[in-house]
CSV table of C-alpha atoms and ligand atoms in Angstrom, one decimal:
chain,number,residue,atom,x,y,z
A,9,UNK,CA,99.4,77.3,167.6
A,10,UNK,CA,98.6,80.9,167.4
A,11,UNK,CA,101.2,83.1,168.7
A,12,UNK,CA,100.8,86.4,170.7
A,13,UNK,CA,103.3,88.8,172.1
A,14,UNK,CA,102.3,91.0,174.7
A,15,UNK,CA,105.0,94.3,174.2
A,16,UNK,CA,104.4,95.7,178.1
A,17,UNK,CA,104.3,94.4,181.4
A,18,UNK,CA,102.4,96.5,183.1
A,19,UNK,CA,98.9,97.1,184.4
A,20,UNK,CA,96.9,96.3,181.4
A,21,UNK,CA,99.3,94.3,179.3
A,22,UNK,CA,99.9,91.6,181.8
A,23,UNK,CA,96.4,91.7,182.6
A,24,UNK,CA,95.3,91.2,179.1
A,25,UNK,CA,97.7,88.4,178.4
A,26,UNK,CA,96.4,86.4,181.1
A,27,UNK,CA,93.1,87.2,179.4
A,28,UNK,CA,94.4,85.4,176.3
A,29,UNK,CA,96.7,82.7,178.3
A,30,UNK,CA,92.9,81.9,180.4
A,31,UNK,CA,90.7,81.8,176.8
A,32,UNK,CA,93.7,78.9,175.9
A,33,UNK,CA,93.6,79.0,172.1
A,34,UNK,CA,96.8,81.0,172.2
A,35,UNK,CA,100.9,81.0,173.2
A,36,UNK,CA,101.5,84.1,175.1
A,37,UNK,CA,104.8,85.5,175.6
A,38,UNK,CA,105.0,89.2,177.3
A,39,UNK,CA,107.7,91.5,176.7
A,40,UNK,CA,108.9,93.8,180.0
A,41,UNK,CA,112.3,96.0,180.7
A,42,UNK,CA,112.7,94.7,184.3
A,43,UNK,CA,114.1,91.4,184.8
A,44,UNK,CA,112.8,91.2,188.1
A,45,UNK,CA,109.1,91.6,186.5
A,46,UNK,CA,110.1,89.0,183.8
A,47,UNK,CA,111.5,86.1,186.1
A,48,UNK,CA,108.8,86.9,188.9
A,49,UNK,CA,106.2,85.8,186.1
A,50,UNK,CA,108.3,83.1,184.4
A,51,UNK,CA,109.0,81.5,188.2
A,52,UNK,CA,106.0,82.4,190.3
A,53,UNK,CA,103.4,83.1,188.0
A,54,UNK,CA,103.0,86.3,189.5
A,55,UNK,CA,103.4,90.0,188.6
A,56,UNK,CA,104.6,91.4,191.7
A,57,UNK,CA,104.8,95.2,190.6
A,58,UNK,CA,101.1,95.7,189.7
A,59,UNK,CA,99.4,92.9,191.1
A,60,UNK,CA,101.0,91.4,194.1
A,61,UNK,CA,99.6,87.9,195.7
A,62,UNK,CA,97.3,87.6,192.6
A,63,UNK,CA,97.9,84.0,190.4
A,64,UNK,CA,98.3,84.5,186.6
A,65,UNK,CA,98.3,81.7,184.6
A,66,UNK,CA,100.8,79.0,184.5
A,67,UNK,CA,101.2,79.2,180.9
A,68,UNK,CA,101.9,82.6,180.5
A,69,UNK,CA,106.0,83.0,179.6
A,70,UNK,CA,107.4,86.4,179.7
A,71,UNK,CA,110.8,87.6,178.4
A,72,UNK,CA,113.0,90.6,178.4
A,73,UNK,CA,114.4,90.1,175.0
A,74,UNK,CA,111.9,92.3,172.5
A,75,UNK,CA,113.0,90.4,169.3
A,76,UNK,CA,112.4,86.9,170.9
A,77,UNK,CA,108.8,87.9,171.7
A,78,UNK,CA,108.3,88.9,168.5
A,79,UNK,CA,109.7,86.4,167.1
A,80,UNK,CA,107.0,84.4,164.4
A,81,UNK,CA,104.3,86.5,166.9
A,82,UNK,CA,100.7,86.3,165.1
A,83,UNK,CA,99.6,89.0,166.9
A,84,UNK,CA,101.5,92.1,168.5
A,85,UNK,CA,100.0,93.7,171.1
A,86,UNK,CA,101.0,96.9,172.4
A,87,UNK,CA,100.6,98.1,175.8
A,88,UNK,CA,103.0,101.0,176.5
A,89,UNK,CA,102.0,104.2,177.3
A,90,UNK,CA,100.5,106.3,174.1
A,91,UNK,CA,103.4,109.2,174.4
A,92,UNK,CA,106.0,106.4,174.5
A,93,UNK,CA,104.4,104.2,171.4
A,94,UNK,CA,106.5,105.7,168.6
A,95,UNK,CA,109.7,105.2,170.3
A,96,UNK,CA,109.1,102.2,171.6
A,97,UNK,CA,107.5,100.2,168.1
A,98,UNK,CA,110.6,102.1,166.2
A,99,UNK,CA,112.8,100.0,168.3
A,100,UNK,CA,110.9,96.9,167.8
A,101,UNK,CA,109.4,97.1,164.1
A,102,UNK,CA,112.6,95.0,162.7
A,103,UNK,CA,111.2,92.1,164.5
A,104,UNK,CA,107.8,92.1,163.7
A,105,UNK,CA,107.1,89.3,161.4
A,106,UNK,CA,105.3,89.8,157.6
A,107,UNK,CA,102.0,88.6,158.5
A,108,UNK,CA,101.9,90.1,162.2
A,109,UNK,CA,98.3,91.5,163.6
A,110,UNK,CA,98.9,94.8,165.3
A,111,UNK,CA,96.8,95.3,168.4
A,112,UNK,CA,96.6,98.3,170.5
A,113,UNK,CA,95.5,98.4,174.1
A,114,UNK,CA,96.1,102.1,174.8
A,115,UNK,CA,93.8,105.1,175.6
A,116,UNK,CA,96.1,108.3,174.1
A,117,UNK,CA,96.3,110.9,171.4
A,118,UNK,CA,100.1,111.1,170.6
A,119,UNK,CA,101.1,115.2,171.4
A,120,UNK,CA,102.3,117.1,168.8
A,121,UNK,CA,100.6,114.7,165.8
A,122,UNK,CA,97.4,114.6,167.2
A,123,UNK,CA,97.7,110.8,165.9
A,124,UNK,CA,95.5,108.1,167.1
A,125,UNK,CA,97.2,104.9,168.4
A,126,UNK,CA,96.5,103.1,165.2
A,127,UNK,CA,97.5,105.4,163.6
A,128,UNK,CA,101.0,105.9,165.0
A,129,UNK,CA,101.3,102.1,164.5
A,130,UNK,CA,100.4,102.3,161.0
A,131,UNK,CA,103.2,105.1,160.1
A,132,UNK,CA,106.0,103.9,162.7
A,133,UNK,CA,105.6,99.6,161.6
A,134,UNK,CA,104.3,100.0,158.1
A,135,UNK,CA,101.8,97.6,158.8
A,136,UNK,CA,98.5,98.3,157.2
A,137,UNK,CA,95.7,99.3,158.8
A,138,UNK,CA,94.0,96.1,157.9
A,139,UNK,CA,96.5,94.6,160.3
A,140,UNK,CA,95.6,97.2,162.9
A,141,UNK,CA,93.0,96.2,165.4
A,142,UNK,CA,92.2,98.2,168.8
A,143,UNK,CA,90.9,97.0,172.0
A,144,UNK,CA,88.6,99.1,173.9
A,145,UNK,CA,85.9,99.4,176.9
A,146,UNK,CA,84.9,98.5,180.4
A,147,UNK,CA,88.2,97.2,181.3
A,148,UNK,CA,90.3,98.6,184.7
A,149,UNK,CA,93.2,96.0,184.5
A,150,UNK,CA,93.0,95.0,188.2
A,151,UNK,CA,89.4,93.6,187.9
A,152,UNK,CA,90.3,91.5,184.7
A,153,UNK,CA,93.6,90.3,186.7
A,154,UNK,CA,91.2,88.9,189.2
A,155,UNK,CA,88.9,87.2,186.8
A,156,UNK,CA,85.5,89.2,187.1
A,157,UNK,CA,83.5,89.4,184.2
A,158,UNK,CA,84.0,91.7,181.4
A,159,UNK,CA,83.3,92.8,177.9
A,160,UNK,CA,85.1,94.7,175.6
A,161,UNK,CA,85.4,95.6,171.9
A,162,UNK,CA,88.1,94.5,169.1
A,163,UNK,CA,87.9,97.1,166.3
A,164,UNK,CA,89.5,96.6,162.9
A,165,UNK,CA,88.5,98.2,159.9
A,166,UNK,CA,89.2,94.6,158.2
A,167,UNK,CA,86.4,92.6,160.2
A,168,UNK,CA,88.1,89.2,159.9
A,169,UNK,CA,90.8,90.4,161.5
A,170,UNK,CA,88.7,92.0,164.6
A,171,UNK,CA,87.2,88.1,164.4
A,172,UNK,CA,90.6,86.6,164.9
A,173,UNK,CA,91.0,88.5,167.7
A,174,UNK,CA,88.1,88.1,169.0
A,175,UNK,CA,88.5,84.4,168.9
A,176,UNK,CA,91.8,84.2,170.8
A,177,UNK,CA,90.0,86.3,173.8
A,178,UNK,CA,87.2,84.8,174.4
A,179,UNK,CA,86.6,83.3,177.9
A,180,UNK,CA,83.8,82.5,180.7
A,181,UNK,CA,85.0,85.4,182.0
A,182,UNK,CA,86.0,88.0,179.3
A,183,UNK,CA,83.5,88.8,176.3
A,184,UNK,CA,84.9,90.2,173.2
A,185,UNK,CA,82.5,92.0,170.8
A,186,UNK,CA,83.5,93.3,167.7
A,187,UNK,CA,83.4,96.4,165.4
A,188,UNK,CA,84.9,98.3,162.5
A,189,UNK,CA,84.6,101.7,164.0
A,190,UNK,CA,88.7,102.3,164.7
A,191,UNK,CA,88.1,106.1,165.2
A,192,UNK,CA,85.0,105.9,167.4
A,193,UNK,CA,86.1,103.0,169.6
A,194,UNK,CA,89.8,104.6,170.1
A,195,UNK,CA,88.5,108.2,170.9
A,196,UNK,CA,86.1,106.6,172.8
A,197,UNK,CA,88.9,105.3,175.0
A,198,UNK,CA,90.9,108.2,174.5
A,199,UNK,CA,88.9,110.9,175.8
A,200,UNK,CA,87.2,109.2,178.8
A,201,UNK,CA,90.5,109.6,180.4
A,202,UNK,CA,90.2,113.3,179.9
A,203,UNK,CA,86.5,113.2,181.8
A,204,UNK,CA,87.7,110.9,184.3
A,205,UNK,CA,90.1,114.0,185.4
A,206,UNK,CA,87.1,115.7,185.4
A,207,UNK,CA,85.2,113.8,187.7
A,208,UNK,CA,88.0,112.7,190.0
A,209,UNK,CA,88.3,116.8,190.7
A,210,UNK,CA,85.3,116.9,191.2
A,211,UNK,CA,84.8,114.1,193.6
A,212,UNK,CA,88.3,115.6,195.1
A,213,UNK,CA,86.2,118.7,195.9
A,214,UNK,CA,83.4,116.9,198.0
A,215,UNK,CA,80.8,116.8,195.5
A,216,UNK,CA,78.4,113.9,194.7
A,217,UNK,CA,76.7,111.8,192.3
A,218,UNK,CA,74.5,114.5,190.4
A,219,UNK,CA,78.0,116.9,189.6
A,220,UNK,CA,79.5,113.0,188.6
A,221,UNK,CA,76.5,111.9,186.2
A,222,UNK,CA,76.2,115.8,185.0
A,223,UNK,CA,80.1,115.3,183.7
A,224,UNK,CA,79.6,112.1,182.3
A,225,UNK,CA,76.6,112.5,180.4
A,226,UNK,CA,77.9,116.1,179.2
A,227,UNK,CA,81.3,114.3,179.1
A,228,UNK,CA,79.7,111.8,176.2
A,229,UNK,CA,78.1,114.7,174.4
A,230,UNK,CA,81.1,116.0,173.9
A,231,UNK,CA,83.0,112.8,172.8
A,232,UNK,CA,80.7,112.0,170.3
A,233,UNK,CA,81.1,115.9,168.7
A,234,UNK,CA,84.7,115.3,168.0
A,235,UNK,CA,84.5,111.4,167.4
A,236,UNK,CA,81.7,112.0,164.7
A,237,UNK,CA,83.4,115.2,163.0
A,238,UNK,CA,86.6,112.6,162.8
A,239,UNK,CA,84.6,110.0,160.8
A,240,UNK,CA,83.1,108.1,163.7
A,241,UNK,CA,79.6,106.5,163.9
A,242,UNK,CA,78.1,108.1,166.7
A,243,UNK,CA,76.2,104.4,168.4
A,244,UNK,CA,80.0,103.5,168.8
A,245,UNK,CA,80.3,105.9,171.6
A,246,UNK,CA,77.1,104.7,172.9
A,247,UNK,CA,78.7,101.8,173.5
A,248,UNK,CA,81.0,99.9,175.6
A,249,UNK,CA,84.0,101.9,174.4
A,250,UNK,CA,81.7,105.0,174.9
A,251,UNK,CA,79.2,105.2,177.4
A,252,UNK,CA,80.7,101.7,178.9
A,253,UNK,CA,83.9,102.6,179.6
A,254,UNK,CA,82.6,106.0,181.1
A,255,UNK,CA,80.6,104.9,183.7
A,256,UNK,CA,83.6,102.0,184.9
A,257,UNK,CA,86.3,104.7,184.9
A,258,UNK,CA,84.8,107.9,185.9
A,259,UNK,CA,82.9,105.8,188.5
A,260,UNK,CA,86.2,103.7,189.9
A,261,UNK,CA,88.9,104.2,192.4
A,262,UNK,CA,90.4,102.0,190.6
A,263,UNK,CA,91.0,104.4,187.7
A,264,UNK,CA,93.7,106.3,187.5
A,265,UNK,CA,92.8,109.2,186.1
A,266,UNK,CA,89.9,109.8,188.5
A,267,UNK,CA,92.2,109.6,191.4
A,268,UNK,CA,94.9,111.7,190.0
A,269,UNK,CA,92.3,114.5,189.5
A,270,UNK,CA,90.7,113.8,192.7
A,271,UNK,CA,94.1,114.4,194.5
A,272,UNK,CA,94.2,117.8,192.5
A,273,UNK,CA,90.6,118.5,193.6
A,274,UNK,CA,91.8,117.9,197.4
A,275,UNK,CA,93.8,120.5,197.1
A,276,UNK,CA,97.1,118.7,196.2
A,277,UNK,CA,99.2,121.1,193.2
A,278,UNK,CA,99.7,119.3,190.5
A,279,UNK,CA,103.7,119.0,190.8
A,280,UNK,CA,103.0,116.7,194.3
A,281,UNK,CA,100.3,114.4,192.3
A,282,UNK,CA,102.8,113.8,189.4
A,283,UNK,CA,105.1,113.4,191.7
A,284,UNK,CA,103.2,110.3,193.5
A,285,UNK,CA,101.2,109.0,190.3
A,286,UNK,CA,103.5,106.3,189.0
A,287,UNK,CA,101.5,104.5,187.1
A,288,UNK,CA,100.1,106.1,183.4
A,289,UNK,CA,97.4,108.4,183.6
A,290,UNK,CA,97.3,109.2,180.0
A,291,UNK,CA,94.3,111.8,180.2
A,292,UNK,CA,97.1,114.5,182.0
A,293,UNK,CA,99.0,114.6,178.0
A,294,UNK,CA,96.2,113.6,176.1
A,295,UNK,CA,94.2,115.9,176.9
A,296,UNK,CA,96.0,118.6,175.1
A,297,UNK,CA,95.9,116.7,171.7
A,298,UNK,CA,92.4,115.8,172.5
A,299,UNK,CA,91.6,120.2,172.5
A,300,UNK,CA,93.6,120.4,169.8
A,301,UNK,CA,91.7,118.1,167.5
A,302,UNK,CA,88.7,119.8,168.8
A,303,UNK,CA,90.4,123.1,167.6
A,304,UNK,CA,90.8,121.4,164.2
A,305,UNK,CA,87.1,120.3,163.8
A,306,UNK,CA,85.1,123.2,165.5
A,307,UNK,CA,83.9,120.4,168.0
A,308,UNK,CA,82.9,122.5,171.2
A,309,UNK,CA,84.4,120.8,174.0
A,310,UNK,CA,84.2,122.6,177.1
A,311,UNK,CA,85.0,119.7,180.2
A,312,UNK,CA,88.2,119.1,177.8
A,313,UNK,CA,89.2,122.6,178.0
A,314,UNK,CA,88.9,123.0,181.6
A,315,UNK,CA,90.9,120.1,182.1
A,316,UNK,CA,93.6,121.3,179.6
A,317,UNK,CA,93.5,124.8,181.9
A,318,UNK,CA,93.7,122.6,185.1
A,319,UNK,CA,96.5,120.2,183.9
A,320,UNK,CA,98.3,122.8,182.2
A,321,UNK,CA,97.7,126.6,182.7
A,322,UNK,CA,97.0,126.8,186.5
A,323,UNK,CA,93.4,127.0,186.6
A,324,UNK,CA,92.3,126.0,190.0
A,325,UNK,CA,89.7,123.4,190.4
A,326,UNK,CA,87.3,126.0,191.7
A,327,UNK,CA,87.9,128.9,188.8
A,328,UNK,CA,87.0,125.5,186.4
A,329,UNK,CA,83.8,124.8,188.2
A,330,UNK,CA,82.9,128.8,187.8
A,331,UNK,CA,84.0,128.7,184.5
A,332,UNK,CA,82.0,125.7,183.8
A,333,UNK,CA,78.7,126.8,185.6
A,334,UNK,CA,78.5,130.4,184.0
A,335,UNK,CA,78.3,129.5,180.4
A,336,UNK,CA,76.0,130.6,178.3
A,337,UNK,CA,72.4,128.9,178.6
A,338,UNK,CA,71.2,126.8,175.7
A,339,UNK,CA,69.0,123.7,174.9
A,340,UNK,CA,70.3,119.7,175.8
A,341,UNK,CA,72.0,118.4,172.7
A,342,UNK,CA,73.8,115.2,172.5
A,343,UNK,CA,76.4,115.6,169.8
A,344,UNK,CA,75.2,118.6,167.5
B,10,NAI,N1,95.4,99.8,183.4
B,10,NAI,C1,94.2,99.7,182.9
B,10,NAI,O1,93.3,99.5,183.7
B,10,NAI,C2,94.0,100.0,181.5
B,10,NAI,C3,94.9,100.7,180.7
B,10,NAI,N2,94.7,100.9,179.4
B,10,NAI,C4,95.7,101.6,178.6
B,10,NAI,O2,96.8,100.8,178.4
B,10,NAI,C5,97.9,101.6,178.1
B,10,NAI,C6,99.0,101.1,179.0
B,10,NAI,O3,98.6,101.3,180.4
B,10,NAI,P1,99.0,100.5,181.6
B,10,NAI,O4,99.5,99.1,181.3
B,10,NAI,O5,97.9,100.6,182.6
B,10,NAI,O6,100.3,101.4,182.1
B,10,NAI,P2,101.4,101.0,183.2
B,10,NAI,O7,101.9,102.3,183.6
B,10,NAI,O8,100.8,100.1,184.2
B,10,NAI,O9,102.5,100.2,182.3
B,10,NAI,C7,103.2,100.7,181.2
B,10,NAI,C8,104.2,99.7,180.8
B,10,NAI,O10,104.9,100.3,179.6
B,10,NAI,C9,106.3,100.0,179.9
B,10,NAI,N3,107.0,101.0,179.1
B,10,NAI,C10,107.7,100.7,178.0
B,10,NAI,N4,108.3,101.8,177.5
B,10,NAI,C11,108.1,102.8,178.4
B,10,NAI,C12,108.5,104.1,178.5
B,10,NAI,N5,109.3,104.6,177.5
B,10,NAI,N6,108.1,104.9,179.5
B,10,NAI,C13,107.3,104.3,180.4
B,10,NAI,N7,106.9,103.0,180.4
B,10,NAI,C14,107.3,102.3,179.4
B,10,NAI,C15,106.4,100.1,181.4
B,10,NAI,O11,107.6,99.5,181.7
B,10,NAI,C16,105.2,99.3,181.8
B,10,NAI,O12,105.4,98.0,181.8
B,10,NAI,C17,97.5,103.0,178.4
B,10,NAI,O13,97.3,103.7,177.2
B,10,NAI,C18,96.2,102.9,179.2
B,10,NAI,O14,95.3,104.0,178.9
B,10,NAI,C19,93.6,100.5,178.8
B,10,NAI,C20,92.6,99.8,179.5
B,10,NAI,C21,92.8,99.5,180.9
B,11,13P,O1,91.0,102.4,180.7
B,11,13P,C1,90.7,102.0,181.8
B,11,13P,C2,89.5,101.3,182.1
B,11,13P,O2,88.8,100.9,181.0
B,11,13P,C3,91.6,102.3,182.9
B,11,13P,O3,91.5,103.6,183.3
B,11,13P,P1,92.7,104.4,184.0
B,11,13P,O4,93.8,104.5,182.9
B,11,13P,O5,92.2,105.7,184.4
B,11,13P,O6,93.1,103.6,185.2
């Protein structure tokens, strides 16, 4: 039977292994650093730290030995947060076995490289990118835990291989599509989290649904500049790992990006919401290699900027919206 190894216990990766324990056609063995995390799944089926009282599947194993999950693993997913990646797949390359599918779940832009996930899987495991595939879209990990529907896309620039994957997802409740648009689907994924800061300020400062769908939509325009100066096809972000994953995040408490930039829009500084976000909120870092690529391109992005000023230069929420209002007039463009 095919083998998969889940490298991450937390939000999404033990959400998406009991995606891929549910669709049946796969062993799943998830990898975590706490013990107490590990046993609580192996004995009670349950992953107490993220989702407490909620039943994952029976079959799903978990260890907290990386080199046994590895171990003959068909595929390798990797669900660690995007800053951490290169450490963390430097530490577990040795184990990965010849043949091995990589498969990453996570929405960054590693700082200082400007690298794309795949990418930084690529260099750090010297698997090629054949063997790379990325998983994108609709997909806040709590609402998967609990079975509601969802769709999502597998991109690999080897089709096949996005078919594989797509084939060990599959369930009545999770629909896989695929693609072979790497850089479109991961910057989709990537930058979202930057405009879902966005809107969570905004929503932090009392405002409603027309500031929301204004930052979104503009929000889009702007992801599709970069993505397509990068080499994406711009219907990619038009998609579920576009427009899709957009309109879940930026509209969901659930998210949390929004809610960390809604606390800063409340009025909370920014040193008292890091200091009670413990989960990853990966827009807050990417968003500085996410301006930085703009830089390299000439892509205008302007909500990305504001965010970079909020996040990292002490720009107040309400200098961004000033900032943000006042520039110059000029026609609607989506992209270009
Ligand atoms: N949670 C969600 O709804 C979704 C998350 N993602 C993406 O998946 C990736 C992982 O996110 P989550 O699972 O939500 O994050 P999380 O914060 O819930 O879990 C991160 C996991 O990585 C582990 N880890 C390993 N090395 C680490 C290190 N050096 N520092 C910190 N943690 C380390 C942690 O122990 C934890 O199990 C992110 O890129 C995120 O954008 C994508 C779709 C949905
Ligand atoms: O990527 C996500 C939904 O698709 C999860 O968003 P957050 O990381 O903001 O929670």
């Amino acid at each position: 039977m095919t083998k998969v190894a889940v490298m991450g216990s937390g939000s999404w990766g033990t959400a998406f292994a009991n995606v891929i324990a549910d669709a049946g056609a796969a062993e799943v063995v998830v990898y975590g650093r706490r013990s107490a995390v590990v046993d609580a799944i192996n004995q009670r089926h349950e992953n107490p730290a993220y989702f407490p009282g909620m039943a994952l599947n029976p079959a799903l194993t978990a260890t907290a030995d990386a080199a046994k999950a590895l171990a003959e693993a068909d595929f390798v997913v990797l669900a660690v947060p995007s800053q951490t990646l290169r450490d963390n797949l430097a530490a577990w390359r040795e184990h990965i076995s010849g043949e091995a599918v990589l498969v990453s779940l996570m929405k960054g832009v590693e700082l200082g490289t400007c690298r794309r996930m795949s990418e930084v899987a690529t260099e750090v495991s010297g698997v090629p990118a054949d063997r790379v595939a990325v998983v994108s879209g609709p997909n806040l990990a709590r609402e998967i835990a609990e079975r509601q529907p969802a769709t999502a896309v597998m991109a690999c620039r080897h089709e096949p291989t996005a078919v594989r994957l797509q084939d060990i997802c599959k369930s009545a409740y999770f629909r896989p599509y695929t693609a072979t648009d790497v850089v479109g689907v991961e910057l989709g994924g990537a930058v979202k989290n930057v405009i879902a800061l966005a809107v969570g300020v905004a929503v932090g400062m009392g405002f409603g649904d027309n500031a929301q769908a204004s930052l979104i939509t503009r929000g889009l325009a702007e992801t599709v500049r970069l993505a397509v100066s990068l080499g994406a096809d711009e219907h990619t972000l038009a998609g579920l790992a576009g427009l899709g994953d957009l309109v879940a995040t930026c509209g969901s408490p659930l998210s949390r990006n929004r809610t960390f930039g809604e606390k800063l829009g409340s009025g909370m500084t920014l040193e008292e919401v890091v200091a009670e976000t413990s989960q990853t909120a990966e827009g807050v870092k990417s968003s500085e290699s996410v301006l930085e690529l703009a830089r390299r391109t000439g892509a205008e992005m302007p909500i990305t900027e504001a965010v970079v000023a909020m996040m990292h230069h002490d720009l107040s929420p309400a200098e961004a919206l000033a900032a943000f209002m006042s520039r110059r007039s000029k026609p609607e463009r989506y992209g270009f």
